[in-house]
Steps between C-alpha positions, in 0.01 A plus 500: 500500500798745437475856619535637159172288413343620789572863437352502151161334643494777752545761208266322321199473785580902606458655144165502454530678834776737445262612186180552702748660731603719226175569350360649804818707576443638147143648576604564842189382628283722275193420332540348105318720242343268221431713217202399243527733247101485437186582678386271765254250404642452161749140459815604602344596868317247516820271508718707681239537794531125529847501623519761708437271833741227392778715402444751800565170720759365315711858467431598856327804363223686420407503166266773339329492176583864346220546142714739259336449201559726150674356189426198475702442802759707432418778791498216757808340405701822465431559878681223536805588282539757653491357921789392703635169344468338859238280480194722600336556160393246253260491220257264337572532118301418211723481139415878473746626752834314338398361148235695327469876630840568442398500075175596545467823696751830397687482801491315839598654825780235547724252291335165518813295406700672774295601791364186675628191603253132441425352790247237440217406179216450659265378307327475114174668401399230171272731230243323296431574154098472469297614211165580454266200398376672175896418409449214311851326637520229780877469541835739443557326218164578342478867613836579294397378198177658549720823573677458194223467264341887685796663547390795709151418548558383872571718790597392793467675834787580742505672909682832334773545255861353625305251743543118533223483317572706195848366477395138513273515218798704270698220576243310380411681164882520493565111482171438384592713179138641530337862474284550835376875575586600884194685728625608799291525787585655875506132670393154412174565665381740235651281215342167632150689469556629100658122448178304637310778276667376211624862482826372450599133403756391674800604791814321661402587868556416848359128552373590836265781348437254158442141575139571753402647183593238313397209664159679525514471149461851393859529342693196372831410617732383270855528678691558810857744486733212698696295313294198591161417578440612900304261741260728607371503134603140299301564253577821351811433310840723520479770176855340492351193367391637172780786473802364658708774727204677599466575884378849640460467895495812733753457752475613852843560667697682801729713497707802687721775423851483350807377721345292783720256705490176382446327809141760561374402115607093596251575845235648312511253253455217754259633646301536161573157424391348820183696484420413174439084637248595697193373421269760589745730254480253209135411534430849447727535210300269367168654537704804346611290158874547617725235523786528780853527361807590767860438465807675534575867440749413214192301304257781527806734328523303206123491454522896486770499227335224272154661546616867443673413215180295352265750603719814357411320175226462551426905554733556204293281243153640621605876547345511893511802686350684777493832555 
């Protein structure tokens, strides 16, 4: 073997080193804050709580869950803006923080094109669309016809105005070419009650919340928000299926403040990655209707453009807002 082989092997075998090595020398030892912009107990926590341990071990550092929530996520993740760019703050992000706040609220306490850097997409929240059964449609294809023939005669229920929720059913009506009316409600607990009423006919909603309900068979499910058909339902077909383009996932997704080294973000997004094969972290994801995602911090970026671009559309077609 020649010595210049052997010296690139030895670079080779010490870099994953020299970047834990780095890592820690960035926090200097000090405990990593993981913002969720939300209240404990909601989805967000939920996930992050699950890997604190792993990533604690596999950062040689603390790491503490730090609830911030206000905005739709938008308190939370200016906190973390606004930190040291040295590794020590991070946030879980839901498409609120980056691609839909930003053209939904007056003005946001940071700019969400320039203040964070991607570390690592973490995972995909599917949302069901479900009607009520006294909706005399058994398919996607058959509600938008029905649709068409009572323009505005359906409503259709969302978690509050500018959620995933309420955005994936205007990019429904949007493709769809359909009038639905939007009712708001303050979560999709109180809008799952009105929608097994029959208060309202039909919503675009988180499939965790939706498909119990469903498969209970006190709302009908007609369609799932991936682009394909997901194996933890086969038999609800992809809304994609009968209107081609469609797909309306939440995304769950880390990220920290502006400027960080490259070789903390390439640490933090190994040790994401790793954690996400665990099986005890993917089981639960699947008890949670997520499916695990991962990758590299240069992926997640280009999900951020093409969704804030699609969901700025979006907005602009259905006149959201929040004040």
């Amino acid at each position: 073997m020649t010595t210049r082989r052997r010296l690139l092997q030895a670079a080779a075998l010490a870099a994953p080193a020299l970047g834990l090595g780095t890592a820690r020398a960035q926090t200097g030892g000090r405990a990593i804050r993981f913002v969720v912009p939300f209240a404990a107990g909601g989805g967000s926590d939920v996930v992050a709580r699950l890997f604190t341990e792993d990533l604690s071990r596999a950062l040689g550092a603390p790491v503490v869950i730090d609830n911030r929530p206000g905005m739709a996520g938008s308190l939370g993740a200016d906190s973390v803006a606004k930190s040291p760019p040295d590794g020590t703050s991070i946030v879980i992000c839901t498409p609120g923080v980056q691609m839909t706040n930003p053209f939904l609220y007056p003005a946001l306490p940071y700019d969400a094109e320039k203040d964070f850097t991607p570390i690592i997409h973490l995972a995909e929240l599917p949302n069901l669309l479900v009607v009520h059964p006294s909706v005399p449609a058994r398919s996607t294809a058959e509600l938008i016809a029905y649709l068409k023939k009572n323009p505005g005669k359906v409503n259709f229920a969302s978690s509050g105005p500018g959620s995933s929720s309420h955005l994936a059913a205007e990019l429904f009506k949007s493709m769809a070419q359909v009038e639905i009316t939007h009712v708001p409600y303050r979560g999709s607990g109180p809008a799952l009650i009105d929608l097994v009423a029959g208060r309202v006919q039909m919503a675009v909603d988180s499939f965790s919340a939706m498909m119990p309900v469903a498969r209970a068979g006190q709302l009908r499910a007609l369609g799932i928000s991936t682009e394909a058909r997901r194996p933890e339902a086969p038999d609800v077909p992809a809304i994609a299926e009968a209107l081609p383009g469609y797909e309306a996932s939440t995304l769950l997704y880390i990220a920290g403040p502006a400027g960080m080294p490259a070789p903390v973000v390439q640490r933090l997004n190994a040790a994401f990655n790793e954690a996400l094969k665990i099986q005890r972290i993917r089981d639960r994801f699947r008890e949670l209707g997520m499916v695990p995602t991962g990758g590299r911090p240069e992926e997640l970026q280009d999900i951020i453009v093409t969704q804030t671009r699609k969901w700025k559309r979006v907005i602009e077609i259905s006149g959201a807002r929040v004040e």
